[in-house]
Short mmCIF file of C-alpha atoms and ligand atoms in Angstrom, two decimals:
data_model
loop_
_atom_site.label_atom_id
_atom_site.label_comp_id
_atom_site.label_asym_id
_atom_site.label_seq_id
_atom_site.Cartn_x
_atom_site.Cartn_y
_atom_site.Cartn_z
CA MET A 88 111.57 69.46 -185.72
CA THR A 89 111.19 72.15 -188.00
CA ILE A 90 110.75 71.11 -191.83
CA SER A 91 112.90 72.82 -194.14
CA SER A 92 111.44 71.97 -197.30
CA LEU A 93 107.87 70.52 -197.13
CA ARG A 94 106.75 68.31 -199.84
CA VAL A 95 103.06 67.80 -200.59
CA ALA A 96 100.98 66.01 -202.93
CA ILE A 97 97.64 67.10 -204.01
CA VAL A 98 95.29 64.53 -205.52
CA GLY A 99 92.73 66.40 -208.09
CA ALA A 100 93.66 69.57 -210.09
CA GLY A 101 90.04 71.15 -210.23
CA PRO A 102 89.55 74.35 -208.09
CA ALA A 103 89.80 72.56 -205.03
CA GLY A 104 93.24 71.20 -205.83
CA ILE A 105 94.18 74.43 -207.20
CA TYR A 106 92.93 76.88 -204.52
CA ALA A 107 94.64 74.37 -201.96
CA GLY A 108 97.95 74.64 -203.59
CA ASN A 109 97.90 78.50 -203.88
CA LEU A 110 96.75 78.84 -200.60
CA LEU A 111 99.42 76.48 -199.07
CA ALA A 112 102.01 78.03 -201.01
CA ASP A 113 101.43 81.60 -199.59
CA ALA A 114 100.70 80.02 -196.28
CA VAL A 115 104.24 78.61 -196.17
CA ASN A 116 105.95 81.53 -197.47
CA ALA A 117 104.34 83.73 -194.62
CA HIS A 118 105.28 81.53 -191.83
CA ASP A 119 108.33 82.12 -189.97
CA SER A 120 109.19 78.51 -188.99
CA LEU A 121 108.49 76.72 -192.35
CA GLY A 122 111.24 76.96 -195.25
CA SER A 123 110.00 76.43 -198.67
CA VAL A 124 107.31 74.18 -200.26
CA GLU A 125 107.31 71.96 -203.21
CA ILE A 126 103.84 70.79 -204.16
CA ASP A 127 102.94 68.05 -206.83
CA LEU A 128 99.62 68.44 -208.28
CA PHE A 129 98.25 65.28 -209.79
CA GLU A 130 95.36 64.88 -212.23
CA SER A 131 93.67 61.81 -213.66
CA LEU A 132 92.89 63.80 -216.94
CA PRO A 133 95.61 65.21 -219.30
CA ALA A 134 94.36 68.85 -218.53
CA PRO A 135 93.93 70.80 -215.45
CA TYR A 136 90.82 72.69 -214.09
CA GLY A 137 88.35 69.81 -213.48
CA LEU A 138 84.72 70.66 -213.23
CA ILE A 139 85.51 74.19 -214.55
CA ARG A 140 86.64 72.53 -217.83
CA TYR A 141 84.37 69.54 -217.69
CA GLY A 142 81.43 70.65 -215.88
CA VAL A 143 80.32 74.20 -216.17
CA ALA A 144 78.03 74.70 -219.09
CA PRO A 145 79.84 76.07 -222.45
CA ASP A 146 77.23 79.07 -222.38
CA HIS A 147 78.47 80.15 -218.93
CA PRO A 148 81.47 81.99 -220.11
CA ARG A 149 81.38 84.18 -216.79
CA ILE A 150 81.97 80.98 -214.65
CA LYS A 151 84.53 79.67 -217.20
CA GLY A 152 86.59 82.70 -216.54
CA ILE A 153 87.64 81.28 -213.32
CA VAL A 154 89.93 79.20 -215.31
CA ASN A 155 91.87 82.30 -216.15
CA SER A 156 92.44 83.09 -212.25
CA LEU A 157 93.43 79.23 -211.79
CA HIS A 158 95.76 79.59 -214.56
CA GLU A 159 97.41 82.69 -213.10
CA MET A 160 97.78 80.95 -209.84
CA LEU A 161 99.59 78.11 -211.13
CA ASP A 162 101.62 80.04 -213.71
CA ALA A 163 103.07 82.15 -211.12
CA ALA A 164 104.13 78.99 -209.10
CA GLN A 165 106.05 77.43 -211.90
CA PRO A 166 110.07 77.56 -211.34
CA GLY A 167 110.96 79.68 -214.14
CA ALA A 168 108.38 82.52 -213.30
CA LEU A 169 109.77 82.66 -209.75
CA ASP A 170 111.40 86.26 -208.53
CA GLN A 171 114.44 84.60 -206.52
CA SER A 172 113.36 86.57 -203.37
CA LYS A 173 110.30 84.56 -203.42
CA GLY A 174 111.77 81.53 -204.80
CA ARG A 175 109.99 79.38 -202.35
CA ARG A 176 106.80 78.14 -203.93
CA THR A 177 106.38 75.66 -206.83
CA ILE A 178 103.39 73.84 -208.05
CA ARG A 179 104.12 71.16 -210.32
CA PHE A 180 101.32 69.85 -212.33
CA ILE A 181 101.30 66.29 -213.23
CA GLY A 182 98.50 65.10 -215.49
CA ASN A 183 97.03 61.94 -217.11
CA VAL A 184 98.04 60.23 -213.67
CA GLU A 185 95.16 58.39 -211.70
CA VAL A 186 96.42 57.93 -208.35
CA GLY A 187 95.37 54.51 -206.93
CA ARG A 188 95.79 53.08 -210.72
CA ASP A 189 99.14 54.75 -212.01
CA ILE A 190 100.43 55.26 -208.78
CA ALA A 191 99.62 54.13 -205.15
CA LEU A 192 98.15 56.58 -202.50
CA ALA A 193 100.40 54.63 -200.30
CA GLU A 194 103.34 55.44 -202.55
CA LEU A 195 102.66 59.15 -202.35
CA ARG A 196 102.33 59.04 -198.66
CA GLU A 197 105.83 57.77 -198.25
CA ARG A 198 107.31 60.39 -200.53
CA TYR A 199 105.66 63.42 -199.18
CA HIS A 200 104.92 65.40 -195.96
CA ALA A 201 101.30 65.31 -196.62
CA VAL A 202 98.82 64.36 -199.36
CA ILE A 203 95.77 66.42 -199.94
CA LEU A 204 92.42 64.75 -201.65
CA ALA A 205 90.79 67.16 -203.61
CA THR A 206 89.13 64.63 -206.10
CA GLY A 207 85.62 66.47 -205.85
CA ALA A 208 82.51 64.32 -207.17
CA LEU A 209 82.25 63.40 -210.66
CA ARG A 210 79.43 60.83 -210.76
CA ASP A 211 75.64 61.27 -210.34
CA ALA A 212 74.23 60.30 -207.00
CA ALA A 213 71.74 56.99 -207.13
CA LEU A 214 68.14 57.06 -207.70
CA ASP A 215 66.79 54.04 -206.72
CA ILE A 216 63.47 53.78 -208.30
CA PRO A 217 62.44 51.07 -210.86
CA GLY A 218 63.33 51.77 -214.42
CA VAL A 219 66.29 53.90 -213.70
CA ASP A 220 68.48 51.72 -215.72
CA LEU A 221 66.25 51.67 -218.77
CA PRO A 222 67.83 53.10 -222.04
CA GLY A 223 66.98 56.72 -222.29
CA SER A 224 67.46 57.03 -218.56
CA TYR A 225 70.67 59.35 -218.35
CA GLY A 226 72.60 60.74 -215.40
CA ALA A 227 73.01 64.29 -215.61
CA ALA A 228 76.80 64.18 -215.03
CA ASP A 229 77.34 61.86 -217.97
CA PHE A 230 75.40 64.44 -220.14
CA VAL A 231 77.17 67.32 -218.65
CA ALA A 232 80.90 65.47 -219.28
CA TRP A 233 79.41 64.84 -222.84
CA TYR A 234 78.49 68.41 -223.83
CA ASP A 235 81.53 69.60 -222.40
CA GLY A 236 83.86 67.29 -224.36
CA HIS A 237 85.13 64.86 -221.43
CA PRO A 238 87.47 62.37 -223.01
CA ASP A 239 86.05 59.36 -221.13
CA VAL A 240 82.47 59.44 -222.34
CA PRO A 241 80.94 58.45 -225.64
CA ARG A 242 81.30 61.25 -228.47
CA THR A 243 77.54 60.89 -229.56
CA TRP A 244 74.29 61.28 -227.45
CA PRO A 245 70.89 60.07 -228.31
CA LEU A 246 68.60 63.19 -228.80
CA ASP A 247 65.86 61.73 -230.30
CA ALA A 248 63.41 62.43 -227.50
CA PRO A 249 60.68 65.02 -228.08
CA SER A 250 59.65 65.02 -224.47
CA VAL A 251 62.16 64.73 -221.78
CA ALA A 252 62.07 64.91 -217.89
CA VAL A 253 64.72 66.51 -215.51
CA ILE A 254 64.52 65.40 -212.05
CA GLY A 255 66.02 67.67 -209.57
CA ASN A 256 65.74 71.54 -208.45
CA GLY A 257 69.45 72.44 -208.33
CA ASN A 258 71.47 74.31 -210.66
CA VAL A 259 72.66 71.15 -212.64
CA ALA A 260 68.98 70.40 -213.56
CA LEU A 261 69.03 73.83 -214.73
CA ASP A 262 71.98 73.47 -217.17
CA VAL A 263 70.82 70.30 -218.39
CA ALA A 264 67.20 71.78 -219.07
CA ARG A 265 68.68 74.98 -220.74
CA VAL A 266 71.18 72.96 -222.99
CA LEU A 267 68.33 70.51 -224.30
CA ALA A 268 65.65 73.31 -224.61
CA LYS A 269 68.15 75.98 -226.27
CA HIS A 270 68.37 76.10 -230.08
CA ALA A 271 71.97 74.91 -230.91
CA VAL A 272 72.60 77.71 -233.08
CA ASP A 273 72.89 79.78 -230.04
CA LEU A 274 75.60 77.68 -228.69
CA ARG A 275 77.81 78.41 -231.75
CA SER A 276 79.79 80.87 -230.39
CA THR A 277 80.70 79.17 -227.40
CA GLU A 278 83.58 76.69 -226.76
CA VAL A 279 80.87 73.54 -227.05
CA PRO A 280 82.67 70.84 -229.31
CA ASP A 281 81.56 70.46 -232.76
CA ASN A 282 80.35 66.95 -232.33
CA VAL A 283 78.11 68.21 -229.75
CA LEU A 284 76.93 70.94 -231.66
CA ALA A 285 75.85 68.46 -234.54
CA GLY A 286 74.44 66.63 -231.94
CA LEU A 287 72.16 69.32 -230.42
CA GLU A 288 71.31 70.35 -234.06
CA SER A 289 69.80 67.31 -234.64
CA SER A 290 67.77 67.12 -231.29
CA ALA A 291 64.25 66.15 -231.92
CA VAL A 292 63.10 68.04 -228.37
CA THR A 293 60.08 70.11 -228.08
CA ASP A 294 59.16 69.77 -224.56
CA VAL A 295 61.61 69.90 -221.31
CA HIS A 296 59.92 69.01 -218.14
CA VAL A 297 61.94 69.87 -215.11
CA PHE A 298 60.46 68.43 -211.81
CA GLY A 299 61.30 69.20 -207.95
CA ARG A 300 59.92 66.87 -205.02
CA ARG A 301 59.38 69.94 -203.27
CA GLY A 302 57.80 73.27 -203.51
CA PRO A 303 58.77 76.64 -205.23
CA ALA A 304 60.18 77.89 -201.95
CA ASP A 305 62.68 74.91 -201.60
CA ILE A 306 64.56 75.41 -204.76
CA LYS A 307 68.21 75.01 -204.85
CA PHE A 308 68.78 77.25 -207.92
CA THR A 309 70.55 80.50 -207.87
CA PRO A 310 68.95 83.69 -209.19
CA ILE A 311 70.99 84.18 -212.30
CA GLU A 312 70.88 80.98 -213.66
CA LEU A 313 67.02 80.81 -213.14
CA ARG A 314 66.35 84.12 -214.84
CA GLU A 315 68.53 82.82 -217.67
CA LEU A 316 65.89 80.33 -218.57
CA GLY A 317 63.30 83.24 -219.28
CA GLU A 318 65.66 84.55 -221.79
CA LEU A 319 66.06 81.80 -223.97
CA ARG A 320 65.06 82.25 -227.58
CA ASP A 321 62.02 80.71 -229.21
CA VAL A 322 61.32 78.76 -225.79
CA ASP A 323 58.32 79.24 -223.59
CA ILE A 324 58.35 78.79 -220.04
CA VAL A 325 55.06 76.80 -218.40
CA LEU A 326 54.45 77.06 -214.99
CA HIS A 327 51.27 75.59 -213.04
CA ASP A 328 49.33 77.61 -210.57
CA GLU A 329 48.41 75.03 -208.29
CA ASP A 330 52.06 74.49 -207.55
CA PHE A 331 52.18 77.93 -206.16
CA ASP A 332 49.26 77.85 -203.36
CA GLY A 333 50.39 79.48 -200.06
CA VAL A 334 54.02 80.56 -201.73
CA ASP A 335 54.61 83.98 -200.83
CA PRO A 336 57.95 85.67 -201.94
CA ALA A 337 57.55 88.26 -199.09
CA SER A 338 57.83 85.54 -196.58
CA ALA A 339 60.96 84.15 -198.24
CA SER A 340 63.60 82.81 -196.07
CA ASN A 341 66.71 84.68 -197.86
CA ASN A 342 66.84 87.57 -200.55
CA GLN A 343 68.20 85.08 -203.24
CA LEU A 344 64.97 82.95 -202.92
CA LYS A 345 63.09 86.17 -202.55
CA VAL A 346 64.22 87.11 -206.27
CA MET A 347 63.89 83.66 -207.41
CA LEU A 348 60.20 83.57 -206.39
CA ARG A 349 59.66 86.80 -207.87
CA THR A 350 61.10 85.51 -211.07
CA LEU A 351 58.70 82.33 -211.00
CA ASN A 352 55.81 84.57 -210.32
CA SER A 353 56.56 86.85 -213.00
CA TRP A 354 56.56 83.97 -215.46
CA ARG A 355 53.08 82.47 -214.11
CA GLY A 356 51.31 85.08 -216.06
CA ARG A 357 53.13 84.82 -219.55
CA GLU A 358 51.14 84.02 -222.48
CA SER A 359 52.25 81.49 -224.67
CA THR A 360 54.46 82.87 -227.62
CA GLY A 361 53.94 79.63 -229.73
CA ALA A 362 57.55 79.07 -229.49
CA SER A 363 58.87 75.66 -230.97
CA ARG A 364 59.89 74.67 -227.53
CA ARG A 365 58.82 74.53 -224.03
CA LEU A 366 60.22 74.63 -220.76
CA HIS A 367 58.05 73.07 -217.98
CA LEU A 368 58.87 73.59 -214.52
CA HIS A 369 56.64 71.31 -212.32
CA PHE A 370 56.78 71.32 -208.15
CA TRP A 371 55.66 68.82 -205.61
CA HIS A 372 56.66 65.56 -207.60
CA ALA A 373 58.34 62.95 -206.39
CA PRO A 374 59.85 60.48 -208.63
CA LEU A 375 57.97 56.89 -207.97
CA GLU A 376 59.15 54.92 -211.47
CA ILE A 377 60.51 55.27 -215.05
CA THR A 378 58.30 53.16 -217.26
CA GLY A 379 59.11 51.51 -220.33
CA GLY A 380 59.51 48.21 -221.91
CA LYS A 381 62.78 48.19 -224.27
CA ARG A 382 63.31 52.09 -223.39
CA VAL A 383 61.91 54.94 -221.53
CA ASP A 384 58.33 55.79 -222.29
CA GLY A 385 57.25 57.81 -219.28
CA ILE A 386 57.87 58.57 -215.81
CA ARG A 387 55.54 58.38 -212.52
CA PHE A 388 55.36 60.55 -209.93
CA ALA A 389 53.83 60.84 -206.59
CA ARG A 390 52.19 64.52 -205.98
CA THR A 391 53.47 65.84 -202.68
CA ALA A 392 52.54 68.50 -200.13
CA PRO A 393 54.61 69.90 -197.21
CA GLY A 394 54.07 67.64 -194.10
CA ALA A 395 54.33 68.95 -190.41
CA ASP A 396 57.97 69.45 -190.66
CA GLY A 397 58.32 70.93 -193.96
CA ALA A 398 59.51 67.66 -195.84
CA PRO A 399 57.49 66.82 -198.52
CA VAL A 400 54.82 63.81 -198.08
CA ALA A 401 52.78 61.87 -200.73
CA THR A 402 49.36 63.21 -201.24
CA GLY A 403 48.20 59.65 -202.66
CA GLU A 404 47.66 61.02 -206.01
CA VAL A 405 50.08 59.81 -208.78
CA ARG A 406 50.97 61.50 -212.08
CA GLU A 407 52.21 60.01 -215.30
CA TYR A 408 54.16 61.95 -218.10
CA ALA A 409 54.72 60.51 -221.39
CA VAL A 410 58.40 61.29 -221.97
CA GLN A 411 61.12 59.27 -224.22
CA ALA A 412 64.29 60.51 -221.96
CA VAL A 413 64.95 61.08 -218.21
CA TYR A 414 67.72 62.98 -216.69
CA ARG A 415 68.72 62.52 -213.20
CA ALA A 416 70.27 65.75 -211.47
CA ILE A 417 69.67 65.00 -208.19
CA GLY A 418 73.45 65.72 -206.80
CA TYR A 419 76.73 64.43 -207.62
CA TYR A 420 78.62 61.73 -205.76
CA GLY A 421 82.24 61.64 -204.16
CA THR A 422 85.06 60.25 -206.17
CA ARG A 423 86.90 57.85 -204.16
CA VAL A 424 90.74 57.21 -204.00
CA GLU A 425 91.71 53.49 -204.00
CA GLY A 426 93.36 53.48 -200.52
CA ALA A 427 91.80 55.96 -198.35
CA ASP A 428 88.85 55.40 -196.33
CA PHE A 429 85.51 56.55 -197.84
CA ASP A 430 81.83 57.07 -196.23
CA GLU A 431 79.69 55.32 -198.79
CA ARG A 432 76.58 57.09 -197.36
CA ARG A 433 78.03 60.70 -197.80
CA GLY A 434 80.23 59.88 -200.59
CA VAL A 435 83.00 61.83 -198.75
CA VAL A 436 86.27 61.02 -197.25
CA PRO A 437 85.68 60.82 -193.40
CA ASN A 438 87.42 64.19 -192.17
CA GLU A 439 87.38 66.60 -189.38
CA GLN A 440 87.72 70.31 -190.62
CA GLY A 441 90.00 68.58 -193.71
CA ARG A 442 92.21 66.42 -191.49
CA VAL A 443 91.32 62.71 -192.55
CA LEU A 444 90.43 60.55 -189.53
CA GLY A 445 92.97 58.34 -188.11
CA GLU A 446 95.32 59.21 -190.84
CA PRO A 447 98.07 62.19 -189.88
CA GLY A 448 99.50 63.46 -192.84
CA LEU A 449 96.54 63.03 -195.12
CA TYR A 450 93.97 65.67 -195.89
CA ALA A 451 90.67 66.49 -198.23
CA THR A 452 89.37 69.48 -199.34
CA GLY A 453 86.74 70.42 -201.64
CA TRP A 454 83.60 68.50 -202.57
CA ILE A 455 85.22 65.08 -201.41
CA LYS A 456 85.53 66.85 -197.85
CA ARG A 457 82.27 68.19 -197.32
CA GLY A 458 79.89 66.83 -200.16
CA PRO A 459 78.86 68.12 -203.64
CA VAL A 460 77.28 71.29 -202.59
CA GLY A 461 78.19 75.08 -202.75
CA LEU A 462 79.59 76.99 -205.30
CA ILE A 463 83.17 77.16 -206.65
CA GLY A 464 83.78 80.45 -204.46
CA HIS A 465 83.16 77.84 -201.22
CA THR A 466 85.82 75.97 -202.26
CA LYS A 467 88.49 78.54 -201.61
CA SER A 468 87.01 79.09 -197.75
CA ASP A 469 86.86 75.38 -197.53
CA ALA A 470 90.66 75.04 -198.82
CA LEU A 471 91.56 77.73 -196.22
CA GLU A 472 90.49 75.79 -193.55
CA THR A 473 92.20 72.38 -194.47
CA ILE A 474 95.55 74.31 -195.26
CA GLY A 475 95.49 76.20 -192.00
CA HIS A 476 95.55 72.54 -190.42
CA LEU A 477 98.15 71.25 -192.55
CA VAL A 478 100.49 74.22 -191.83
CA SER A 479 99.84 74.20 -188.30
CA ASP A 480 100.66 70.41 -188.11
CA ALA A 481 103.85 71.17 -190.17
CA ALA A 482 104.83 73.67 -187.75
CA SER A 483 104.19 71.80 -184.58
CA GLY A 484 106.07 68.47 -186.07
CA VAL A 485 102.97 66.36 -186.37
CA LEU A 486 104.13 65.57 -190.17
CA ALA A 487 106.60 62.56 -190.45
CA GLU A 488 109.52 63.01 -192.68
CA PRO A 489 108.94 61.12 -195.70
CA GLY A 490 110.33 57.68 -195.88
CA VAL A 491 111.40 57.41 -199.63
CA ASP A 492 113.48 59.90 -201.33
CA GLY A 493 113.78 60.93 -205.00
CA ASP A 494 111.44 62.32 -207.69
CA VAL A 495 107.95 60.73 -208.30
CA LEU A 496 108.52 61.47 -212.10
CA ASP A 497 111.39 58.82 -212.14
CA VAL A 498 109.01 56.26 -210.90
CA LEU A 499 106.23 57.53 -213.55
CA ASP A 500 108.87 57.32 -216.16
CA GLU A 501 110.03 53.77 -215.03
CA ARG A 502 106.11 52.65 -215.56
CA GLU A 503 105.93 54.53 -218.68
CA THR A 504 103.09 56.51 -217.59
CA GLU A 505 102.30 59.18 -220.17
CA TYR A 506 102.10 62.19 -217.55
CA THR A 507 101.61 65.41 -218.85
CA THR A 508 103.11 68.90 -217.42
CA TRP A 509 102.32 72.44 -217.16
CA ASP A 510 104.32 73.19 -220.48
CA GLY A 511 102.27 70.42 -221.85
CA TRP A 512 99.18 72.21 -220.79
CA LEU A 513 100.21 75.42 -222.23
CA ALA A 514 100.86 73.62 -225.57
CA LEU A 515 97.27 72.27 -225.55
CA ASP A 516 95.95 75.33 -224.48
CA ALA A 517 97.66 77.55 -227.34
CA HIS A 518 96.53 74.59 -229.58
CA GLU A 519 92.94 74.54 -228.64
CA ARG A 520 92.89 78.77 -228.82
CA ALA A 521 94.24 78.46 -232.39
CA LEU A 522 91.60 76.02 -233.37
CA GLY A 523 89.02 78.35 -231.87
CA GLU A 524 90.43 81.22 -233.94
CA SER A 525 90.53 79.44 -237.21
CA HIS A 526 86.81 77.98 -236.92
CA GLU A 527 84.07 79.10 -239.17
CA HIS A 528 82.29 80.62 -236.04
CA VAL A 529 85.36 82.34 -233.94
CA ARG A 530 85.50 81.28 -230.47
CA GLU A 531 87.51 81.41 -227.57
CA ARG A 532 88.76 77.81 -227.96
CA VAL A 533 87.70 74.39 -229.62
CA LYS A 534 88.65 71.58 -227.01
CA VAL A 535 90.20 68.82 -228.20
CA VAL A 536 88.48 65.69 -226.80
CA PRO A 537 90.04 62.58 -227.10
CA ARG A 538 92.55 61.78 -224.56
CA ASP A 539 95.22 60.03 -226.66
CA GLU A 540 95.16 63.30 -228.86
CA GLN A 541 95.20 65.67 -225.59
CA VAL A 542 98.37 63.55 -224.61
CA GLU A 543 100.26 63.77 -227.68
CA ILE A 544 99.74 67.74 -228.12
CA SER A 545 100.77 67.96 -224.39
CA ARG A 546 103.50 65.38 -224.14
CA PRO A 547 106.39 67.35 -225.94
CA GLY A 548 106.23 69.66 -222.86
CA VAL A 549 107.66 66.75 -220.80
CA LEU A 550 110.92 67.25 -222.12
CA ALA A 551 111.29 70.73 -220.35
CA ARG A 552 109.98 69.23 -217.00
P1 NAP B 727 71.97 70.45 -205.61
O1 NAP B 727 71.80 71.77 -205.55
O2 NAP B 727 72.33 69.59 -204.16
O3 NAP B 727 70.63 69.92 -206.09
C1 NAP B 727 69.89 68.72 -206.13
C2 NAP B 727 68.32 68.51 -206.26
O4 NAP B 727 68.30 67.22 -206.43
C3 NAP B 727 67.70 69.07 -205.22
O5 NAP B 727 66.70 69.83 -205.90
C4 NAP B 727 67.07 68.06 -204.37
O6 NAP B 727 65.92 68.25 -203.77
C5 NAP B 727 67.15 66.95 -205.61
N1 NAP B 727 67.19 65.62 -205.36
C6 NAP B 727 68.12 64.92 -204.44
N2 NAP B 727 67.76 63.80 -204.29
C7 NAP B 727 66.33 63.50 -205.09
C8 NAP B 727 65.55 62.61 -205.22
N3 NAP B 727 65.77 61.13 -204.62
N4 NAP B 727 64.35 62.61 -205.99
C9 NAP B 727 64.07 63.85 -206.32
N5 NAP B 727 64.80 64.85 -206.36
C10 NAP B 727 66.08 64.79 -205.56
O7 NAP B 727 72.72 69.63 -206.46
P2 NAP B 727 73.36 70.09 -208.17
O8 NAP B 727 72.15 70.75 -208.98
O9 NAP B 727 73.91 68.82 -208.41
O10 NAP B 727 74.46 71.15 -207.85
C11 NAP B 727 75.61 70.95 -206.97
C12 NAP B 727 76.40 72.05 -206.40
O11 NAP B 727 76.91 72.73 -207.87
C13 NAP B 727 75.08 73.22 -206.09
O12 NAP B 727 75.92 74.08 -205.20
C14 NAP B 727 75.06 73.84 -207.35
O13 NAP B 727 74.92 75.35 -207.17
C15 NAP B 727 76.26 73.89 -208.18
N6 NAP B 727 76.06 74.32 -209.47
C16 NAP B 727 76.09 75.65 -209.99
C17 NAP B 727 75.94 76.00 -210.93
C18 NAP B 727 76.09 77.67 -211.54
O14 NAP B 727 76.40 78.21 -210.58
N7 NAP B 727 75.69 77.82 -212.75
C19 NAP B 727 76.09 75.07 -212.13
C20 NAP B 727 76.07 73.90 -212.02
C21 NAP B 727 75.96 73.38 -210.25
P3 NAP B 727 65.62 68.64 -202.38
O15 NAP B 727 66.14 69.89 -202.44
O16 NAP B 727 64.26 68.13 -201.95
O17 NAP B 727 67.01 67.77 -201.49
#
């Protein structure tokens, strides 16, 4: 049976959910046997954009710029913006609604032909070593959420440690190390919230040590992000020759790595400039234990070397560093949705190319589908695969008609859920931009941090639903 009006709920309004919504609208539009599509995009936060708003570092405006294209995608899908001849696509943003708490996944499943999970991965992966729970040991995701003004984390962050360790050799480790090492004054023109700037201004940090458990040829950084470290004002980069034994840029497995190994090599010969802060890059260090009585006072590592299969093996040597804080940047962990199956080990919803196993009509896309790896661009190709399957299922009659009619907003109204809308976001966006313009250091926006304030500014838009 052909579906004349396909109803789809997407859970999560980060890049994964927005790309999926946009691709779905286009795909239905282009499909001969499918009529219109109505998409409801649910988000647990009052504002859209997920990790672009709350995960990208404030001094990375290039990546933040993706917000503009995501904004255009959603804006173009608003009913008022539609050209009648193409008026077959709507994406309705429904923010401040947590699926699994404010409305059950089962309730969505009975109201929509299909539900796409795009909840991403917001928490830190666990690091199972002694001392990991000591005060002064932090997950990178929490620190990132703090400096990006996430509404659900404390407003203050202890930055009293002169020496800190950052564990991990991915881009999140670089973000954390850079934000810690950079002088706050150099972040002033970014959209960093004022409380964060004040916190960073009072930071006691002098030495940031980044530790990889494998070698320089195993880094998961990207070239631009790595190169940026070497350009930080009043920060010396420190490397150790012993870590580079046998590392030859010419034999790197790909061009990106070749470029990065050259960058690292060029820093090895650098003389100290006497900078007031230092950023040390250590390799072949696998974390063993975070030490301290009442709070972190050090960290111990097993010195490693490449084993027969290339995996790092402990050499038997243990190294200790006196640090007063440890940041764990060893990867994110998927955000489960109450009511959906979850693979605890991988932190993903079990699926085959985006079709959730054993659950016709339920799909996954983005990091909750494939795990927390890959750049934002990969999320688009990922969504293409999931949407391809959804559209083919819709066209071939696999999707059941929703059992319950009626607008989900009526249910939320009945429950007095203070949901936000696209118009509400436009109001909040305009408010934040106005704050930015009038700020003493003019900037693109000043984020409103507290959730209730965001909701208060956004809610008048509800009337225009
Ligand atoms: P990632 O790229 O997967 O890096 C995780 C790092 O943690 C790896 O170096 C890994 O080492 C290490 N690690 C994992 N378990 C460990 C353990 N038990 N002990 C010590 N080290 C451990 O993850 P990410 O940095 O969280 O980044 C996630 C994704 O977001 C990536 O695709 C990243 O490029 C992207 N991202 C991009 C940007 C940007 O473009 N500016 C910014 C942030 C994030 P092994 O390699 O040995 O496993």
